[in-house]
Every structure is written in C-alpha cells, then in structure tokens.
mmCIF file of C-alpha atoms in Angstrom:
data_model
loop_
_atom_site.group_PDB
_atom_site.id
_atom_site.type_symbol
_atom_site.label_atom_id
_atom_site.label_comp_id
_atom_site.label_asym_id
_atom_site.label_seq_id
_atom_site.Cartn_x
_atom_site.Cartn_y
_atom_site.Cartn_z
ATOM 1 C CA UNK E 1 -120.439 -75.806 -64.806
ATOM 2 C CA UNK E 2 -117.450 -76.127 -67.106
ATOM 3 C CA UNK E 3 -117.416 -74.011 -70.218
ATOM 4 C CA UNK E 4 -116.530 -76.387 -73.086
ATOM 5 C CA UNK E 5 -113.631 -75.604 -75.390
ATOM 6 C CA UNK E 6 -112.818 -77.216 -78.732
ATOM 7 C CA UNK E 7 -110.387 -80.060 -78.092
ATOM 8 C CA UNK E 8 -109.088 -82.532 -75.511
ATOM 9 C CA UNK E 9 -105.852 -84.455 -76.024
ATOM 10 C CA UNK E 10 -106.423 -88.202 -75.630
ATOM 11 C CA UNK E 11 -103.819 -90.883 -76.179
ATOM 12 C CA UNK E 12 -101.741 -88.910 -78.644
ATOM 13 C CA UNK E 13 -104.327 -86.932 -80.595
ATOM 14 C CA UNK E 14 -106.712 -84.038 -80.179
ATOM 15 C CA UNK E 15 -110.386 -84.992 -80.240
ATOM 16 C CA UNK E 16 -113.523 -82.826 -80.065
ATOM 17 C CA UNK E 17 -114.565 -81.960 -76.501
ATOM 18 C CA UNK E 18 -117.892 -83.808 -76.778
ATOM 19 C CA UNK E 19 -116.206 -86.948 -78.131
ATOM 20 C CA UNK E 20 -113.599 -87.286 -75.349
ATOM 21 C CA UNK E 21 -115.321 -90.311 -73.817
ATOM 22 C CA UNK E 22 -114.384 -93.548 -72.050
ATOM 23 C CA UNK E 23 -116.182 -96.864 -71.580
ATOM 24 C CA UNK E 24 -118.391 -97.168 -68.480
ATOM 25 C CA UNK E 25 -116.260 -100.137 -67.376
ATOM 26 C CA UNK E 26 -113.032 -98.140 -67.393
ATOM 27 C CA UNK E 27 -111.112 -99.529 -64.418
ATOM 28 C CA UNK E 28 -110.153 -96.191 -62.842
ATOM 29 C CA UNK E 29 -113.788 -95.079 -62.836
ATOM 30 C CA UNK E 30 -114.668 -97.978 -60.537
ATOM 31 C CA UNK E 31 -111.611 -98.235 -58.283
ATOM 32 C CA UNK E 32 -110.086 -94.747 -58.242
ATOM 33 C CA UNK E 33 -106.501 -95.505 -59.230
ATOM 34 C CA UNK E 34 -105.515 -92.656 -61.523
ATOM 35 C CA UNK E 35 -102.941 -89.878 -61.336
ATOM 36 C CA UNK E 36 -103.602 -86.283 -62.232
ATOM 37 C CA UNK E 37 -102.213 -82.772 -62.127
ATOM 38 C CA UNK E 38 -103.632 -79.288 -61.867
ATOM 39 C CA UNK E 39 -101.662 -76.682 -63.819
ATOM 40 C CA UNK E 40 -102.406 -73.047 -64.609
ATOM 41 C CA UNK E 41 -101.678 -70.916 -67.624
ATOM 42 C CA UNK E 42 -101.727 -67.163 -66.983
ATOM 43 C CA UNK E 43 -102.166 -64.191 -69.291
ATOM 44 C CA UNK E 44 -99.475 -61.547 -68.924
ATOM 45 C CA UNK E 45 -98.569 -58.272 -70.584
ATOM 46 C CA UNK E 46 -96.225 -60.041 -72.977
ATOM 47 C CA UNK E 47 -98.344 -63.118 -73.646
ATOM 48 C CA UNK E 48 -99.458 -66.270 -71.878
ATOM 49 C CA UNK E 49 -97.335 -68.688 -69.874
ATOM 50 C CA UNK E 50 -97.741 -71.971 -67.988
ATOM 51 C CA UNK E 51 -96.508 -71.909 -64.406
ATOM 52 C CA UNK E 52 -93.902 -74.528 -63.467
ATOM 53 C CA UNK E 53 -94.793 -76.897 -66.260
ATOM 54 C CA UNK E 54 -91.801 -79.199 -65.829
ATOM 55 C CA UNK E 55 -92.363 -79.613 -62.082
ATOM 56 C CA UNK E 56 -95.987 -80.554 -62.697
ATOM 57 C CA UNK E 57 -95.064 -83.061 -65.380
ATOM 58 C CA UNK E 58 -92.420 -84.577 -63.104
ATOM 59 C CA UNK E 59 -94.966 -84.937 -60.308
ATOM 60 C CA UNK E 60 -97.448 -86.557 -62.696
ATOM 61 C CA UNK E 61 -94.838 -89.174 -63.575
ATOM 62 C CA UNK E 62 -93.983 -89.640 -59.884
ATOM 63 C CA UNK E 63 -97.658 -90.197 -59.048
ATOM 64 C CA UNK E 64 -98.037 -92.716 -61.874
ATOM 65 C CA UNK E 65 -94.919 -94.532 -60.638
ATOM 66 C CA UNK E 66 -96.286 -94.689 -57.091
ATOM 67 C CA UNK E 67 -99.531 -96.112 -58.501
ATOM 68 C CA UNK E 68 -97.631 -98.696 -60.598
ATOM 69 C CA UNK E 69 -98.961 -97.233 -63.840
ATOM 70 C CA UNK E 70 -96.292 -97.309 -66.528
ATOM 71 C CA UNK E 71 -96.546 -94.151 -68.597
ATOM 72 C CA UNK E 72 -96.958 -94.797 -72.344
ATOM 73 C CA UNK E 73 -95.362 -91.407 -73.146
ATOM 74 C CA UNK E 74 -92.216 -89.673 -71.979
ATOM 75 C CA UNK E 75 -91.993 -86.345 -70.161
ATOM 76 C CA UNK E 76 -91.246 -84.369 -73.305
ATOM 77 C CA UNK E 77 -94.286 -85.792 -75.087
ATOM 78 C CA UNK E 78 -96.589 -84.947 -72.173
ATOM 79 C CA UNK E 79 -95.173 -81.425 -71.880
ATOM 80 C CA UNK E 80 -95.740 -80.919 -75.606
ATOM 81 C CA UNK E 81 -99.281 -82.330 -75.307
ATOM 82 C CA UNK E 82 -100.084 -79.798 -72.587
ATOM 83 C CA UNK E 83 -98.812 -76.875 -74.658
ATOM 84 C CA UNK E 84 -100.582 -78.223 -77.752
ATOM 85 C CA UNK E 85 -103.896 -78.469 -75.883
ATOM 86 C CA UNK E 86 -103.707 -74.870 -74.691
ATOM 87 C CA UNK E 87 -102.790 -73.605 -78.150
ATOM 88 C CA UNK E 88 -105.419 -75.702 -79.956
ATOM 89 C CA UNK E 89 -108.130 -74.184 -77.788
ATOM 90 C CA UNK E 90 -106.782 -70.627 -78.178
ATOM 91 C CA UNK E 91 -106.730 -70.148 -74.414
ATOM 92 C CA UNK E 92 -104.756 -67.228 -73.050
ATOM 93 C CA UNK E 93 -105.514 -68.184 -69.430
ATOM 94 C CA UNK E 94 -106.759 -71.549 -68.225
ATOM 95 C CA UNK E 95 -106.595 -74.479 -65.841
ATOM 96 C CA UNK E 96 -104.995 -77.627 -67.275
ATOM 97 C CA UNK E 97 -105.789 -81.181 -66.174
ATOM 98 C CA UNK E 98 -103.534 -84.062 -67.302
ATOM 99 C CA UNK E 99 -104.930 -87.448 -66.250
ATOM 100 C CA UNK E 100 -103.303 -90.882 -66.304
ATOM 101 C CA UNK E 101 -105.768 -93.712 -65.806
ATOM 102 C CA UNK E 102 -106.299 -97.446 -66.186
ATOM 103 C CA UNK E 103 -108.525 -98.209 -69.130
ATOM 104 C CA UNK E 104 -111.102 -100.797 -70.120
ATOM 105 C CA UNK E 105 -110.308 -104.512 -69.795
ATOM 106 C CA UNK E 106 -110.216 -106.668 -66.690
ATOM 107 C CA UNK E 107 -112.525 -105.812 -63.793
ATOM 108 C CA UNK E 108 -112.002 -106.518 -60.140
ATOM 109 C CA UNK E 109 -109.451 -104.840 -57.886
ATOM 110 C CA UNK E 110 -106.481 -106.144 -59.874
ATOM 111 C CA UNK E 111 -106.365 -104.357 -63.242
ATOM 112 C CA UNK E 112 -104.370 -107.061 -64.996
ATOM 113 C CA UNK E 113 -102.963 -105.851 -68.301
ATOM 114 C CA UNK E 114 -105.472 -103.078 -68.845
ATOM 115 C CA UNK E 115 -104.018 -100.240 -70.933
ATOM 116 C CA UNK E 116 -102.703 -97.095 -69.282
ATOM 117 C CA UNK E 117 -104.320 -94.132 -70.951
ATOM 118 C CA UNK E 118 -103.522 -90.416 -70.820
ATOM 119 C CA UNK E 119 -105.664 -87.344 -71.421
ATOM 120 C CA UNK E 120 -105.049 -83.592 -71.195
ATOM 121 C CA UNK E 121 -107.920 -81.119 -70.882
ATOM 122 C CA UNK E 122 -107.896 -77.353 -70.410
ATOM 123 C CA UNK E 123 -110.635 -74.883 -69.611
ATOM 124 C CA UNK E 124 -111.221 -71.330 -68.454
ATOM 125 C CA UNK E 125 -111.356 -71.129 -64.657
ATOM 126 C CA UNK E 126 -111.204 -68.167 -62.334
ATOM 127 C CA UNK E 127 -110.362 -67.980 -58.638
ATOM 128 C CA UNK E 128 -111.029 -71.429 -57.162
ATOM 129 C CA UNK E 129 -112.220 -70.149 -53.792
ATOM 130 C CA UNK E 130 -113.775 -67.027 -55.273
ATOM 131 C CA UNK E 131 -112.573 -63.493 -55.975
ATOM 132 C CA UNK E 132 -113.818 -62.308 -52.574
ATOM 133 C CA UNK E 133 -111.737 -64.927 -50.731
ATOM 134 C CA UNK E 134 -108.669 -64.164 -52.843
ATOM 135 C CA UNK E 135 -108.925 -60.455 -52.012
ATOM 136 C CA UNK E 136 -110.234 -60.421 -48.440
ATOM 137 C CA UNK E 137 -109.718 -63.913 -47.047
ATOM 138 C CA UNK E 138 -111.860 -66.992 -46.614
ATOM 139 C CA UNK E 139 -113.626 -68.652 -43.691
ATOM 140 C CA UNK E 140 -112.530 -72.194 -42.819
ATOM 141 C CA UNK E 141 -113.355 -74.888 -40.295
ATOM 142 C CA UNK E 142 -111.360 -77.777 -38.922
ATOM 143 C CA UNK E 143 -112.899 -80.865 -40.462
ATOM 144 C CA UNK E 144 -114.272 -83.881 -38.616
ATOM 145 C CA UNK E 145 -112.520 -85.970 -41.287
ATOM 146 C CA UNK E 146 -108.885 -86.921 -40.730
ATOM 147 C CA UNK E 147 -106.297 -86.484 -43.471
ATOM 148 C CA UNK E 148 -104.335 -89.420 -44.865
ATOM 149 C CA UNK E 149 -101.839 -91.523 -42.964
ATOM 150 C CA UNK E 150 -98.638 -92.344 -44.830
ATOM 151 C CA UNK E 151 -99.218 -96.092 -44.552
ATOM 152 C CA UNK E 152 -102.824 -95.830 -45.696
ATOM 153 C CA UNK E 153 -102.371 -93.499 -48.662
ATOM 154 C CA UNK E 154 -98.979 -92.810 -50.193
ATOM 155 C CA UNK E 155 -99.221 -89.072 -49.827
ATOM 156 C CA UNK E 156 -96.475 -88.139 -52.318
ATOM 157 C CA UNK E 157 -98.818 -89.256 -55.089
ATOM 158 C CA UNK E 158 -101.567 -87.047 -56.495
ATOM 159 C CA UNK E 159 -103.957 -89.967 -56.863
ATOM 160 C CA UNK E 160 -107.610 -89.506 -57.821
ATOM 161 C CA UNK E 161 -109.071 -91.851 -55.211
ATOM 162 C CA UNK E 162 -107.419 -89.965 -52.356
ATOM 163 C CA UNK E 163 -109.708 -87.038 -53.065
ATOM 164 C CA UNK E 164 -112.813 -88.822 -51.772
ATOM 165 C CA UNK E 165 -111.490 -87.707 -48.372
ATOM 166 C CA UNK E 166 -111.348 -84.127 -49.684
ATOM 167 C CA UNK E 167 -114.844 -84.262 -51.164
ATOM 168 C CA UNK E 168 -116.377 -85.362 -47.865
ATOM 169 C CA UNK E 169 -114.526 -82.663 -45.915
ATOM 170 C CA UNK E 170 -115.408 -79.971 -48.449
ATOM 171 C CA UNK E 171 -119.089 -80.898 -48.467
ATOM 172 C CA UNK E 172 -119.175 -80.804 -44.675
ATOM 173 C CA UNK E 173 -117.540 -77.367 -44.587
ATOM 174 C CA UNK E 174 -119.816 -75.910 -47.266
ATOM 175 C CA UNK E 175 -122.931 -77.337 -45.599
ATOM 176 C CA UNK E 176 -121.904 -75.566 -42.402
ATOM 177 C CA UNK E 177 -121.453 -72.241 -44.187
ATOM 178 C CA UNK E 178 -117.665 -72.189 -44.546
ATOM 179 C CA UNK E 179 -115.559 -71.760 -47.665
ATOM 180 C CA UNK E 180 -113.059 -74.528 -46.981
ATOM 181 C CA UNK E 181 -112.061 -77.328 -44.611
ATOM 182 C CA UNK E 182 -108.760 -77.652 -42.777
ATOM 183 C CA UNK E 183 -107.823 -81.230 -42.024
ATOM 184 C CA UNK E 184 -105.725 -82.667 -39.227
ATOM 185 C CA UNK E 185 -103.369 -85.617 -39.539
ATOM 186 C CA UNK E 186 -104.002 -88.884 -37.628
ATOM 187 C CA UNK E 187 -102.060 -87.500 -34.632
ATOM 188 C CA UNK E 188 -104.085 -84.297 -34.463
ATOM 189 C CA UNK E 189 -101.665 -81.830 -36.061
ATOM 190 C CA UNK E 190 -102.665 -79.514 -38.897
ATOM 191 C CA UNK E 191 -102.168 -81.263 -42.245
ATOM 192 C CA UNK E 192 -103.687 -79.432 -45.224
ATOM 193 C CA UNK E 193 -106.917 -78.277 -46.791
ATOM 194 C CA UNK E 194 -109.003 -80.319 -49.207
ATOM 195 C CA UNK E 195 -106.675 -79.237 -52.007
ATOM 196 C CA UNK E 196 -104.286 -76.716 -50.470
ATOM 197 C CA UNK E 197 -101.189 -76.489 -48.301
ATOM 198 C CA UNK E 198 -101.398 -74.330 -45.162
ATOM 199 C CA UNK E 199 -99.100 -71.594 -43.878
ATOM 200 C CA UNK E 200 -99.283 -69.636 -40.630
ATOM 201 C CA UNK E 201 -97.465 -66.391 -39.799
ATOM 202 C CA UNK E 202 -96.638 -65.379 -36.236
ATOM 203 C CA UNK E 203 -94.318 -62.591 -35.136
ATOM 204 C CA UNK E 204 -93.033 -62.165 -38.670
ATOM 205 C CA UNK E 205 -92.064 -65.816 -39.154
ATOM 206 C CA UNK E 206 -93.752 -68.425 -41.345
ATOM 207 C CA UNK E 207 -94.471 -71.999 -40.412
ATOM 208 C CA UNK E 208 -95.889 -74.693 -42.693
ATOM 209 C CA UNK E 209 -96.655 -78.382 -42.322
ATOM 210 C CA UNK E 210 -93.679 -80.651 -43.084
ATOM 211 C CA UNK E 211 -93.799 -83.229 -45.844
ATOM 212 C CA UNK E 212 -95.028 -86.076 -43.676
ATOM 213 C CA UNK E 213 -98.670 -86.762 -44.500
ATOM 214 C CA UNK E 214 -99.241 -84.054 -47.119
ATOM 215 C CA UNK E 215 -98.821 -83.657 -50.857
ATOM 216 C CA UNK E 216 -95.654 -81.802 -51.848
ATOM 217 C CA UNK E 217 -97.286 -78.764 -53.358
ATOM 218 C CA UNK E 218 -95.568 -76.991 -56.230
ATOM 219 C CA UNK E 219 -97.091 -73.642 -55.282
ATOM 220 C CA UNK E 220 -96.071 -74.416 -51.684
ATOM 221 C CA UNK E 221 -92.456 -74.874 -52.742
ATOM 222 C CA UNK E 222 -92.595 -71.679 -54.793
ATOM 223 C CA UNK E 223 -93.910 -69.641 -51.850
ATOM 224 C CA UNK E 224 -91.244 -71.044 -49.517
ATOM 225 C CA UNK E 225 -88.534 -70.010 -52.006
ATOM 226 C CA UNK E 226 -90.087 -66.567 -52.466
ATOM 227 C CA UNK E 227 -90.326 -65.961 -48.711
ATOM 228 C CA UNK E 228 -86.706 -66.957 -48.109
ATOM 229 C CA UNK E 229 -85.581 -64.691 -50.966
ATOM 230 C CA UNK E 230 -87.162 -61.861 -48.950
ATOM 231 C CA UNK E 231 -85.377 -62.945 -45.752
ATOM 232 C CA UNK E 232 -88.593 -64.153 -44.160
ATOM 233 C CA UNK E 233 -88.001 -67.125 -41.879
ATOM 234 C CA UNK E 234 -89.804 -70.289 -43.003
ATOM 235 C CA UNK E 235 -89.936 -73.396 -40.812
ATOM 236 C CA UNK E 236 -91.405 -76.722 -41.895
ATOM 237 C CA UNK E 237 -92.743 -77.971 -38.585
ATOM 238 C CA UNK E 238 -95.897 -79.498 -37.154
ATOM 239 C CA UNK E 239 -98.340 -77.180 -35.457
ATOM 240 C CA UNK E 240 -101.663 -77.565 -33.673
ATOM 241 C CA UNK E 241 -105.041 -76.061 -34.413
ATOM 242 C CA UNK E 242 -104.809 -73.664 -31.448
ATOM 243 C CA UNK E 243 -101.454 -72.370 -32.703
ATOM 244 C CA UNK E 244 -103.249 -71.704 -35.970
ATOM 245 C CA UNK E 245 -105.966 -69.770 -34.098
ATOM 246 C CA UNK E 246 -103.261 -67.572 -32.504
ATOM 247 C CA UNK E 247 -101.479 -66.814 -35.775
ATOM 248 C CA UNK E 248 -101.217 -63.233 -37.012
ATOM 249 C CA UNK E 249 -101.868 -64.458 -40.542
ATOM 250 C CA UNK E 250 -102.931 -67.707 -42.210
ATOM 251 C CA UNK E 251 -102.968 -68.451 -45.910
ATOM 252 C CA UNK E 252 -103.324 -71.488 -48.157
ATOM 253 C CA UNK E 253 -101.593 -72.284 -51.428
ATOM 254 C CA UNK E 254 -102.256 -74.533 -54.394
ATOM 255 C CA UNK E 255 -102.515 -74.438 -58.162
ATOM 256 C CA UNK E 256 -106.274 -73.946 -57.921
ATOM 257 C CA UNK E 257 -106.289 -71.806 -54.760
ATOM 258 C CA UNK E 258 -103.154 -69.850 -55.796
ATOM 259 C CA UNK E 259 -102.410 -67.884 -52.591
ATOM 260 C CA UNK E 260 -105.620 -67.301 -50.665
ATOM 261 C CA UNK E 261 -105.712 -65.594 -47.253
ATOM 262 C CA UNK E 262 -107.714 -67.076 -44.368
ATOM 263 C CA UNK E 263 -109.536 -64.531 -42.212
ATOM 264 C CA UNK E 264 -111.408 -66.873 -39.854
ATOM 265 C CA UNK E 265 -111.114 -70.451 -38.600
ATOM 266 C CA UNK E 266 -113.738 -72.169 -36.441
ATOM 267 C CA UNK E 267 -115.441 -68.818 -35.753
ATOM 268 C CA UNK E 268 -112.171 -67.370 -34.482
ATOM 269 C CA UNK E 269 -110.839 -64.282 -36.213
ATOM 270 C CA UNK E 270 -107.292 -64.659 -37.517
ATOM 271 C CA UNK E 271 -105.166 -61.621 -36.652
ATOM 272 C CA UNK E 272 -107.057 -58.486 -37.617
ATOM 273 C CA UNK E 273 -109.545 -60.443 -39.684
ATOM 274 C CA UNK E 274 -107.971 -59.112 -42.884
ATOM 275 C CA UNK E 275 -105.075 -60.346 -45.051
ATOM 276 C CA UNK E 276 -101.817 -59.465 -43.321
ATOM 277 C CA UNK E 277 -98.714 -57.755 -44.734
ATOM 278 C CA UNK E 278 -96.666 -60.917 -45.370
ATOM 279 C CA UNK E 279 -99.618 -62.638 -47.037
ATOM 280 C CA UNK E 280 -100.278 -59.625 -49.249
ATOM 281 C CA UNK E 281 -96.607 -59.196 -50.182
ATOM 282 C CA UNK E 282 -96.206 -62.847 -51.177
ATOM 283 C CA UNK E 283 -99.519 -62.858 -53.032
ATOM 284 C CA UNK E 284 -98.510 -59.774 -55.041
ATOM 285 C CA UNK E 285 -95.111 -61.272 -55.832
ATOM 286 C CA UNK E 286 -96.669 -64.590 -56.824
ATOM 287 C CA UNK E 287 -99.012 -63.019 -59.355
ATOM 288 C CA UNK E 288 -96.180 -60.954 -60.806
ATOM 289 C CA UNK E 289 -94.185 -64.151 -61.363
ATOM 290 C CA UNK E 290 -96.975 -66.189 -62.955
ATOM 291 C CA UNK E 291 -97.827 -63.312 -65.285
ATOM 292 C CA UNK E 292 -94.251 -63.118 -66.509
ATOM 293 C CA UNK E 293 -93.491 -59.769 -64.867
ATOM 294 C CA UNK E 294 -90.550 -60.948 -62.734
ATOM 295 C CA UNK E 295 -87.441 -61.657 -64.821
ATOM 296 C CA UNK E 296 -85.720 -63.270 -61.831
ATOM 297 C CA UNK E 297 -88.177 -66.168 -62.070
ATOM 298 C CA UNK E 298 -88.420 -66.495 -65.833
ATOM 299 C CA UNK E 299 -87.349 -70.151 -65.484
ATOM 300 C CA UNK E 300 -90.592 -70.888 -63.629
ATOM 301 C CA UNK E 301 -92.776 -70.163 -66.633
ATOM 302 C CA UNK E 302 -93.186 -71.714 -70.076
ATOM 303 C CA UNK E 303 -94.355 -69.153 -72.585
ATOM 304 C CA UNK E 304 -97.050 -70.213 -75.048
#
C-alpha cells in the first residue's frame, strides 16, 4: 500500500494527492498507451540526489515519441517538475513516477485529438524485491510467458501496456513461491525479468542480454560502465537458460530492483548460493554513487 504524500504534479501544477484524479474514460486507462519512468532519489551524507535524472527524462521523451504522443512540455520543464515534486513533498529518499498519457476525449482504438497529459508522483519506497533479497539474493523461475518480440512491441519504449506481460509473469512466479520471473525471448534466449535486466558472471567475466528485445535499462548501462572501469570484461551477448544455471553469479538491475543478487533459479543453486564477489563489489560501488559518495560519478546525480 502506498503511503500518501502531499502533492502530485499534474499538467503544470501541484495538486493535493487525493485530488490527482482522471476521468474514467481516459483513453490510456482503456487501451494502455502511455509512457512512464521509474526514477529514484537517494539520501546521502551531504543531502539527497536523484540518480541519472537527465537520462530518465530523455528516455521518457523517447518512449512518448515511439508511442506517437507529442509531449506538451520540454525536457527542462519535466526535469524541473520532477525536482519540484520531490521538494514539495519534503522527501529525502523516494521513488519518482513521471507518466505521459492520452486523456479524455475520443474512445475507440484511435485516440483522435485527445490531449496528451503529464503527471509526476513521488513516494517513499524501500527495496523493491525486499531487503532480504538485496542482501542475500532472490529466488527466480523461468516464466512460461515469453518476453516481447521487436515487431510486436517496440521494446525501446517504456510503455505502460507492455507491462501486462510482466504482471502475468510476476503473478505466476509469486504463486509458485518465487520472488521474481525470468523471461525468455521468442527464440528461447534469456531476455529480462518482469522489470529488470539480467547479468551473469562466469569465470570472472560478465555477460548480459544485448539490446534486441529488451528495454535499454539506465541502471544496466551504469553497471556496464562501472564494471569496465574496474577492468571486468562485459559482453552483450545472447545466452541460454542452462548457461544461466551454470553461472558463478547472477544479478538483476533496474531502478526499482537496484542491483539485486540471484541465489537460485528453477530450484538450481547459483554458484555458492550466496552473492558472489563481483556482484557484491558492484552493488557496493553502485550505492556509493547514488548516495553521492563517489566524486568520480558526480555527473550521474542531481542534488536536491
């Protein structure tokens, strides 16, 4: 259950949380065409900061462009709205959700000239997959649901309707007693989780799914850069589920999931069954960066 805060930014102004409403015939509610982002603000020793704000705003605009939704605001205005929302709610650490959606007007699959609306919400949110998973690793299963094909869903877009696929896979995994689902692409190679990118480590080298049928994760890109800075080999290459079983380490990344180790997949222990040394090193470095403790990556954070 979300813990309400004071304000949500809607179409250029802050409104009370309880009054941030839309009409029941809002087009995106019925047909799923909307673009969104997940962004985190972290509390550090010298104040709070938003992680990779500009990259998230750029991806929001890219997603809207893919969905043929013309943004009524520019990038600077949206960035300022995000910062304003965090400040207005006096949040030192939070999850931030910008949403671009098609408003009330015409119904039917074609939205006609319905207005494009924008909202920004923020709320307190801890570890997405739980503190236990973040510290000791999660249990995952390969889903019976297939991830998107590039000619079915344009996978560079973070589009709301695409996440029906994720919801079904997540429910299946949770019903079977797992923490998360791992999804394969239409050709049977490992794609991504329901909201995370996947990395495997074997013999000291990292491999991650290439940008074919997956979302280009901002945390994913950050981890790749961080690994290469430490002279750890990173290859973007397809891999199979059995190669994943044989990995020494597996971890997932995402704004919500941050960097979460995977200790077991399909009832097969991964490595020693505990987070491995590369996973732990990158996780520690990641949290130092987002909390503003790494001056080498100061450009990745926007201080509040």
